Coordinates of C-alpha atoms and ligand atoms in Angstrom, one line a residue:
X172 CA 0.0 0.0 0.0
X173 CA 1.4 3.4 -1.0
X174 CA 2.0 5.6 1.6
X175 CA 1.2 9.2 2.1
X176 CA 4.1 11.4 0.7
X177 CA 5.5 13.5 3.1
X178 CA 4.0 17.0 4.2
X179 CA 6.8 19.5 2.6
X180 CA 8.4 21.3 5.4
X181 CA 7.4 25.3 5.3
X182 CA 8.8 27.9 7.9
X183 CA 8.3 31.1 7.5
X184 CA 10.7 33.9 7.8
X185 CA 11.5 37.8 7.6
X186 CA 14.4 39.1 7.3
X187 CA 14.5 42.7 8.3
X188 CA 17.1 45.1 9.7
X189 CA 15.0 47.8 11.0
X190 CA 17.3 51.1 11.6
X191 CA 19.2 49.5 8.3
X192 CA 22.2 46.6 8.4
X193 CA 25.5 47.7 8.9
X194 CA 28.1 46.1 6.8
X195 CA 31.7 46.6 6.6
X196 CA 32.7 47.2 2.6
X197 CA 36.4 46.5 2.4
X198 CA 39.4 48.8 1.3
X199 CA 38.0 49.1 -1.9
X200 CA 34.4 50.6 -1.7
X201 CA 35.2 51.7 1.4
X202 CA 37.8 54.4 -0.2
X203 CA 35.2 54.7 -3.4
X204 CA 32.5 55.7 -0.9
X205 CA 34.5 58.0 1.5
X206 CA 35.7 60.2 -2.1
X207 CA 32.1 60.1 -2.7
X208 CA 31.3 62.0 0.7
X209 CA 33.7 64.6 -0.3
X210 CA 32.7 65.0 -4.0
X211 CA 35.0 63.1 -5.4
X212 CA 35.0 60.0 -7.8
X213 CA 37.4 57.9 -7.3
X214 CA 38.4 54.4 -9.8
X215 CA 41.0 51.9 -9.2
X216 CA 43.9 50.8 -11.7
X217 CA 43.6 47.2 -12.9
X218 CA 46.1 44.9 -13.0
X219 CA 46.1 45.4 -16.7
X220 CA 46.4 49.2 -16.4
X221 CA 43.0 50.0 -17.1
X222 CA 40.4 52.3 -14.2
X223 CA 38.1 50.1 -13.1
X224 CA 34.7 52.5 -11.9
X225 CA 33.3 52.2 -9.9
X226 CA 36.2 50.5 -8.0
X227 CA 36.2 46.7 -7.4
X228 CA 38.2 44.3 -5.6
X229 CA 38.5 42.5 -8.8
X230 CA 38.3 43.3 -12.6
X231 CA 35.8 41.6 -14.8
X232 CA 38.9 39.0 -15.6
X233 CA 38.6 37.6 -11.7
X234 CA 42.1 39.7 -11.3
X235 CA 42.8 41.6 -7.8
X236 CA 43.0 45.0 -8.6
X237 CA 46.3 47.2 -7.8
X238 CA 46.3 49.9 -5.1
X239 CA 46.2 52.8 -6.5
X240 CA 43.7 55.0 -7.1
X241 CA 42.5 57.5 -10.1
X242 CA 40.2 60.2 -9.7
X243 CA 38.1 60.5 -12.6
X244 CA 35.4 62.3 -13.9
X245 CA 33.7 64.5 -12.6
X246 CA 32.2 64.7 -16.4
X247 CA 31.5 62.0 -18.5
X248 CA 29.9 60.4 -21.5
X249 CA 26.8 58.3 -21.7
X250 CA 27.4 54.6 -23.1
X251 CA 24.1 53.4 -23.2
X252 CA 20.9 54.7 -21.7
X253 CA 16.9 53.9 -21.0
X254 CA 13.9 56.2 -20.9
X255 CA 11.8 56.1 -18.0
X256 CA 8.4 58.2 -18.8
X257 CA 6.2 56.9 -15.7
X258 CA 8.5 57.0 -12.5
X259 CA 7.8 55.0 -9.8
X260 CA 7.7 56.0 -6.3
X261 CA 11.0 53.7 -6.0
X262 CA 12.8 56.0 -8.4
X263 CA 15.5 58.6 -7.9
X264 CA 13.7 61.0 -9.6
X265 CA 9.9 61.8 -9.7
X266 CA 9.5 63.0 -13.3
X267 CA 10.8 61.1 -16.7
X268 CA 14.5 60.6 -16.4
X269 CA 16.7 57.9 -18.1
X270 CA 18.9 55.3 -16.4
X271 CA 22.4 55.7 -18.5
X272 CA 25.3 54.1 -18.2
X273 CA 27.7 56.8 -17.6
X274 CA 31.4 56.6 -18.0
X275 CA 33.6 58.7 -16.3
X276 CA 36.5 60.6 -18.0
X277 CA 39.4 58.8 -17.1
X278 CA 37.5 55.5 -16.8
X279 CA 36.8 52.5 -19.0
X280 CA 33.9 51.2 -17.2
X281 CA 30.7 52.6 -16.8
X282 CA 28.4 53.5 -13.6
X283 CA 24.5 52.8 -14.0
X284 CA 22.7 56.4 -12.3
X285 CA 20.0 58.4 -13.1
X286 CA 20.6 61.3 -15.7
X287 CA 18.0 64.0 -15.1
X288 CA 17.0 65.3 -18.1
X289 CA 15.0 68.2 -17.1
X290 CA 11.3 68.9 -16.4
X291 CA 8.5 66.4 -18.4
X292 CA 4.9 65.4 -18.3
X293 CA 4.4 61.9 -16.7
X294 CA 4.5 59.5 -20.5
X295 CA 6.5 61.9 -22.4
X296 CA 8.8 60.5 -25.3
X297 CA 12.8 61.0 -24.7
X298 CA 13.8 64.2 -25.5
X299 CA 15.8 64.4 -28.8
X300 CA 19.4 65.8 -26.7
X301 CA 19.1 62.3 -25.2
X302 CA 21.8 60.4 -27.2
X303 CA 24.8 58.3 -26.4
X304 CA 27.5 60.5 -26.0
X305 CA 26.0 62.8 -24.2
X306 CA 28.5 64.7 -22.1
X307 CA 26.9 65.0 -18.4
X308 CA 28.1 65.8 -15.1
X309 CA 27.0 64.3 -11.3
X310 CA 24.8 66.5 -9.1
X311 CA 26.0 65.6 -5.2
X312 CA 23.9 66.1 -2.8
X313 CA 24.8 68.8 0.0
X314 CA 24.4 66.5 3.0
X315 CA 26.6 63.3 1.7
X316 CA 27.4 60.5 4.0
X317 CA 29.4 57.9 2.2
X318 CA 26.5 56.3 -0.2
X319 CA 26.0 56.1 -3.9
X320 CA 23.4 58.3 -3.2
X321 CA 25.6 61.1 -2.6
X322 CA 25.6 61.5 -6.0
X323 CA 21.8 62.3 -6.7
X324 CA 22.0 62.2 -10.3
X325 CA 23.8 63.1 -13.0
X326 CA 22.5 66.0 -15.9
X327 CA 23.5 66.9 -19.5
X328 CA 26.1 69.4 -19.4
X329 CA 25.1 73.0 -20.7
X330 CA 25.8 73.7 -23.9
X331 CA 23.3 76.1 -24.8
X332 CA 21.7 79.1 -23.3
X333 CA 18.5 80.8 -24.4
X334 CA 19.1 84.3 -24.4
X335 CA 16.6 87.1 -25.4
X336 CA 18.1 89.0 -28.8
X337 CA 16.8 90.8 -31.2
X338 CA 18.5 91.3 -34.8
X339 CA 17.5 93.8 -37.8
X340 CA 18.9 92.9 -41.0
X341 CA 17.9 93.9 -44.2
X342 CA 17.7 90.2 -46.2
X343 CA 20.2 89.7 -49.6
X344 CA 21.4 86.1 -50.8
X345 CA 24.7 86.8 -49.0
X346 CA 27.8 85.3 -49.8
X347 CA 26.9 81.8 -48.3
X348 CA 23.9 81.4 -50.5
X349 CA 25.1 83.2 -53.5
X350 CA 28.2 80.4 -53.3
X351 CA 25.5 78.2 -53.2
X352 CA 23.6 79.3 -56.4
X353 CA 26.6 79.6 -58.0
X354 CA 27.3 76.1 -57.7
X355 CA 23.8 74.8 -58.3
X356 CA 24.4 76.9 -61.5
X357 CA 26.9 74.1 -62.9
X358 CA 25.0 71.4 -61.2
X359 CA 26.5 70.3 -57.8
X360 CA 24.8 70.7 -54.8
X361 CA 27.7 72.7 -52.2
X362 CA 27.6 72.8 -48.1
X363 CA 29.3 74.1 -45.5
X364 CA 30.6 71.7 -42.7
X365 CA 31.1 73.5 -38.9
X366 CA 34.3 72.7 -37.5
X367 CA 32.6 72.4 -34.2
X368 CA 29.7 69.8 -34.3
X369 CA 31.0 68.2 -38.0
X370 CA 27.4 68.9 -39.2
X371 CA 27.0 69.6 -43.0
X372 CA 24.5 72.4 -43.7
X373 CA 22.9 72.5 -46.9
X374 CA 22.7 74.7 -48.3
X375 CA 24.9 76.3 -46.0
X376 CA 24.3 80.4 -44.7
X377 CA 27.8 80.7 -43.6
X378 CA 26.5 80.2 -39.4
X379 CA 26.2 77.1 -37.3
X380 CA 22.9 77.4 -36.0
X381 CA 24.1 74.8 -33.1
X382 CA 27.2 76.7 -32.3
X383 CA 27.1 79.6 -33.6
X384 CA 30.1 79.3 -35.2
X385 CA 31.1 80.8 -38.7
X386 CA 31.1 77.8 -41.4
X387 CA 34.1 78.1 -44.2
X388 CA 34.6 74.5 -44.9
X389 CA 32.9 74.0 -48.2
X390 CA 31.6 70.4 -49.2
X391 CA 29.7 69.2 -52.1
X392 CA 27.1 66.7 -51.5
X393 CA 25.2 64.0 -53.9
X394 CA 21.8 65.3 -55.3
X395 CA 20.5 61.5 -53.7
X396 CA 18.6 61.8 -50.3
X397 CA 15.6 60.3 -48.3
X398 CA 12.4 61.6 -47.9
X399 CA 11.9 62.5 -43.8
X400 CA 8.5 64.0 -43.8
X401 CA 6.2 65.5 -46.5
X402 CA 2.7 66.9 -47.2
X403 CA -0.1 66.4 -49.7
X404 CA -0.8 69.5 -51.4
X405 CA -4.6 69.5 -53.5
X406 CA -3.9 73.5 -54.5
X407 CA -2.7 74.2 -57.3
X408 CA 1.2 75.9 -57.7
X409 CA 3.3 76.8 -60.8
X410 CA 6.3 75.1 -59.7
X411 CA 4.3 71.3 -59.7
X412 CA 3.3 69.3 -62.6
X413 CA -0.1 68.6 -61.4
X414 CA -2.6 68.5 -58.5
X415 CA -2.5 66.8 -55.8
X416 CA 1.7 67.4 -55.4
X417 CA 3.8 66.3 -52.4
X418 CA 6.4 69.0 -50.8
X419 CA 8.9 67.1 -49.0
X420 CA 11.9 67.5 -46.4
X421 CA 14.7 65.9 -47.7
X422 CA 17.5 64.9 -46.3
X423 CA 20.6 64.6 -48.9
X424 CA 23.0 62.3 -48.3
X425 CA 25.9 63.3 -46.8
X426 CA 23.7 66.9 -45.5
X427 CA 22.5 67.0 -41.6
X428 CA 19.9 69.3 -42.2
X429 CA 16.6 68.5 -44.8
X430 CA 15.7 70.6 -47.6
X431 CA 12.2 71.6 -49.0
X432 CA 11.7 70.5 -52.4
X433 CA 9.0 69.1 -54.8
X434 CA 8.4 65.2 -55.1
X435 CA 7.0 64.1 -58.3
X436 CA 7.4 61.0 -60.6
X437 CA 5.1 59.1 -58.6
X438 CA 1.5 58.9 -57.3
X439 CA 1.3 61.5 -54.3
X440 CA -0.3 58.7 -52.5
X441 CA 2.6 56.1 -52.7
X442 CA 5.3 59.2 -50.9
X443 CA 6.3 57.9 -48.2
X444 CA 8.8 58.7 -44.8
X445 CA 12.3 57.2 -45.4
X446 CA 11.6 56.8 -49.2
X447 CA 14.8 57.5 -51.5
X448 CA 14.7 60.6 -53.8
X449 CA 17.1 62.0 -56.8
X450 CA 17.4 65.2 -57.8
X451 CA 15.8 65.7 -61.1
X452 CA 17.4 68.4 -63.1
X453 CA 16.3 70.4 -66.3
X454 CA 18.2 70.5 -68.8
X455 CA 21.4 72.4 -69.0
X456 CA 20.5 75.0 -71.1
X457 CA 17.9 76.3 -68.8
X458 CA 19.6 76.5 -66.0
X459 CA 20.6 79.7 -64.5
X460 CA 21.6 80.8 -60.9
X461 CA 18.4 79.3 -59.4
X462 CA 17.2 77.1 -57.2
X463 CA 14.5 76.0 -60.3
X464 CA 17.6 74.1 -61.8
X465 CA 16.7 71.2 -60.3
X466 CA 12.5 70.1 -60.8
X467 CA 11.7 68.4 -58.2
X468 CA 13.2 65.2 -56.5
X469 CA 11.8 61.8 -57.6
X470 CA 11.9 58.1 -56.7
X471 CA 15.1 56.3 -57.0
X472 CA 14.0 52.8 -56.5
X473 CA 16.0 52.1 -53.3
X474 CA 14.5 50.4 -50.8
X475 CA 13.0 52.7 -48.0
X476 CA 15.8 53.8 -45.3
X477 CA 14.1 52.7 -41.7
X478 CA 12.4 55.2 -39.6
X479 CA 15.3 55.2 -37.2
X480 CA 18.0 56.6 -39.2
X481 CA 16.0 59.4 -40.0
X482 CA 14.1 60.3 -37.0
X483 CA 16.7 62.4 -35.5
X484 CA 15.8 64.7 -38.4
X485 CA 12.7 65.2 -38.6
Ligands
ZN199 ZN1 28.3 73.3 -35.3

């Protein structure tokens, strides 16, 4: 006869450490912590010569660590990041922030924190300045005590202020743009690239908008790009073939700004975001120092470029 199997054994337990549990941390995170409390980061050189951060006992390999110590930082650059739009009451931060991997200059390893991007609406999409490679800087907290939450999170670095201004100018073509007609007059499409940010502006006005900067560096670009967004126009204008017309923002290849220009050469219905676009140009003969060189832009027959290569320029 079979017998009963055995009732399992249960016990409950809590573990709790009311008024928190004291732990001693070692050399290590015990000299990492006590930099913190006075503002400082602090990694520790590797066996292999890199700076562990934060510091470890051991490197990734299993390898003790030396003993000396590196401060690094305070700024740094975000490896990798994730958007939080809904913050929980366990959060750091109670409006959307990101959790980024940041890595300290100085470092080669990277420190999960919060990066506080600035003020949001609870669901709110990433803001577009949230990008690896971000440069960003800790905010400590005045009162620190030896924690990682001395640091209380860290924030983009400024690199732009919004002041008020006001500028009269009486509008010509300018030498940027004229340069620029003159060489859509022979057919090429010219830009200038900022020595700054490396964008490509075309057609370029002589000014990084970004930097504010003057531009010199002259490039030419391809008359190929990729539709980013566009409109269905139903009245009628004398530049388009026909009614309904599509104006477009393209981007050109090799340009990181998009242009306005005419899509034709294909059902205004069948336009789409990401499509790839040519420049269609008259014939020589009628060109002159215009813009009107070129038609419009029409289908090359590429396949479609995904949405996320080109939604940072839209
Ligand atoms: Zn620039």
């Amino acid at each position: 006869m079979p017998s009963e199997p055995p009732e399992p054994l249960v016990a409950d337990h809590a573990l709790e450490f009311p008024g928190g549990y004291t732990r001693s941390v070692g050399p290590v995170i015990g000299r990492f912590l006590t930099e913190l409390r006075d503002g400082r980061l602090v990694g520790v050189r590797t066996a292999s010569g890199g700076v562990l951060f934060p510091p470890a006992e051991y490197d990734a390999d299993g390898e003790a660590v030396t003993d000396e110590y590196v401060e690094v930082g305070p700024g740094g650059t975000v490896t990798s990041w994730s958007w939080v739009s809904r913050p929980r009451a366990v959060h750091p931060l109670d409006r959307p922030f990101a959790w980024a991997l940041i890595r300290p200059d100085g470092a080669d390893t990277a420190l999960l924190h919060a990066l506080d991007m600035g003020t949001f609406e609870p669901g709110a999409d990433p803001p577009k300045s949230l990008r690896t490679g971000m440069r960003v800087r800790p905010r400590f907290r005045a009162e620190r005590t030896g924690s990682i939450r001395d640091i209380e999170c860290f924030r983009p670095d400024v690199t732009m202020i919004t002041a008020p201004s006001r500028a009269e100018y009486r509008l010509n073509a300018g030498r940027a743009l004229t340069r620029f007609l003159d060489g859509v007059s022979e057919g090429r499409l010219l830009g200038h690239r900022c020595d700054v940010c490396g964008k490509v502006y075309v057609p370029m006005r002589g000014l990084c908008p970004v930097d504010g900067v003057p531009t010199t560096e002259e490039v030419e670009v391809a008359g190929t790009g990729t539709v980013t967004t566009f409109a269905v126009n139903n009245i009628p204008d004398p530049r388009a073939p026909q009614v309904p017309f599509v104006s477009a923002y393209i981007l050109l290849d090799g340009s990181d700004i998009s242009l306005l220009a005419l899509v034709a050469g294909i059902p205004a219905d069948r336009v789409r975001m990401g499509m790839r676009v040519k420049a269609a140009w008259k014939p020589r003969e009628e060109w002159g120092r215009t813009m009107e060189n070129i038609k419009w832009f029409e289908p090359t027959g590429e396949p479609d470029v995904p949405f996320d290569d080109i939604k940072e320029y839209l």
